[in-house]
XYZ file of C-alpha atoms in Angstrom:
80
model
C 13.443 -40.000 -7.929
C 12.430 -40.872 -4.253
C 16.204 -39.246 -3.273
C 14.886 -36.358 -5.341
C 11.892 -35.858 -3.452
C 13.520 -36.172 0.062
C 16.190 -33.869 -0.942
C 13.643 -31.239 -1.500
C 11.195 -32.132 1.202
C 14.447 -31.804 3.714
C 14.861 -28.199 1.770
C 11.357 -27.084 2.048
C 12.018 -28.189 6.241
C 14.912 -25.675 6.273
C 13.207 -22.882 4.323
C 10.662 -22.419 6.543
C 13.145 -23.414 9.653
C 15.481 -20.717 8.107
C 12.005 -17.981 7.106
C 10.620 -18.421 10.669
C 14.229 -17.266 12.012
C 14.465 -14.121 10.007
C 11.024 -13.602 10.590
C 12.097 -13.515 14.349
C 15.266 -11.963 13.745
C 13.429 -8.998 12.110
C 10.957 -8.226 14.807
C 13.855 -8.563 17.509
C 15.062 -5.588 15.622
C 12.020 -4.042 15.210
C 11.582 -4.172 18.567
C 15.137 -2.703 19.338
C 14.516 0.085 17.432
C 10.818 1.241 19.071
C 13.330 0.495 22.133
C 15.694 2.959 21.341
C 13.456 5.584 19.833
C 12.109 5.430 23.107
C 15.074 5.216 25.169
C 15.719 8.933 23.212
C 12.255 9.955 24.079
C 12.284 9.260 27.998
C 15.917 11.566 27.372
C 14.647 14.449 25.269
C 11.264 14.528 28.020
C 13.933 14.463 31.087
C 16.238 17.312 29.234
C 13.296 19.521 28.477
C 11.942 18.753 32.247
C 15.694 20.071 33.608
C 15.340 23.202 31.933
C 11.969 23.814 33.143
C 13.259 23.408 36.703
C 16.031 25.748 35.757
C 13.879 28.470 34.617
C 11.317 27.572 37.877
C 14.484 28.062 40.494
C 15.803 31.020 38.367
C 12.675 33.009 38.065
C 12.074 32.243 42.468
C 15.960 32.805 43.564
C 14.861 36.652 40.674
C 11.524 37.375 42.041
C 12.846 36.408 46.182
C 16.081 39.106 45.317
C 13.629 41.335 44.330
C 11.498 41.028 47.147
C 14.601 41.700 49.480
C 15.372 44.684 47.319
C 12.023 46.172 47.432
C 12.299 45.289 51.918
C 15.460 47.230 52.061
C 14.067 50.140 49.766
C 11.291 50.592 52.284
C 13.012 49.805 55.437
C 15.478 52.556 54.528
C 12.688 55.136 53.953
C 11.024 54.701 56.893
C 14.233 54.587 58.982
C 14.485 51.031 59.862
């Protein structure tokens, strides 16, 4: 009876050794997966902030040919 009650006290012990594990296991991943959600985040944000600085140097390099077009246009009329 007393071996009886030993064998289950020793697998209560490693129950809650092996509970506490997965327990830490399962927030590791938890904690991988916030990681990665915002690992894809921080590159969607820097993708979308590339393409804004695309459109900013396109619209400048369209609006300074422009302004050298509209120069040359009156330079030429008044014979410059």
């Amino acid at each position: 009876m007393e071996n009886t009650q030993d064998d289950l006290h020793a697998l209560a012990t490693k129950v809650s050794h092996w509970s506490k594990e997965a327990a830490s296991l399962s927030a590791d991943l938890k904690e991988e997966a916030l990681l990665l959600e915002l690992s894809g985040q921080a590159d969607r944000l820097a993708a979308a902030e590339a393409r804004r600085h695309e459109r900013h140097s396109t619209a400048r390099v369209g609006r300074c040919a422009a302004g050298v077009g509209a120069a040359s246009d009156w330079r030429g009329r008044r014979g410059v």
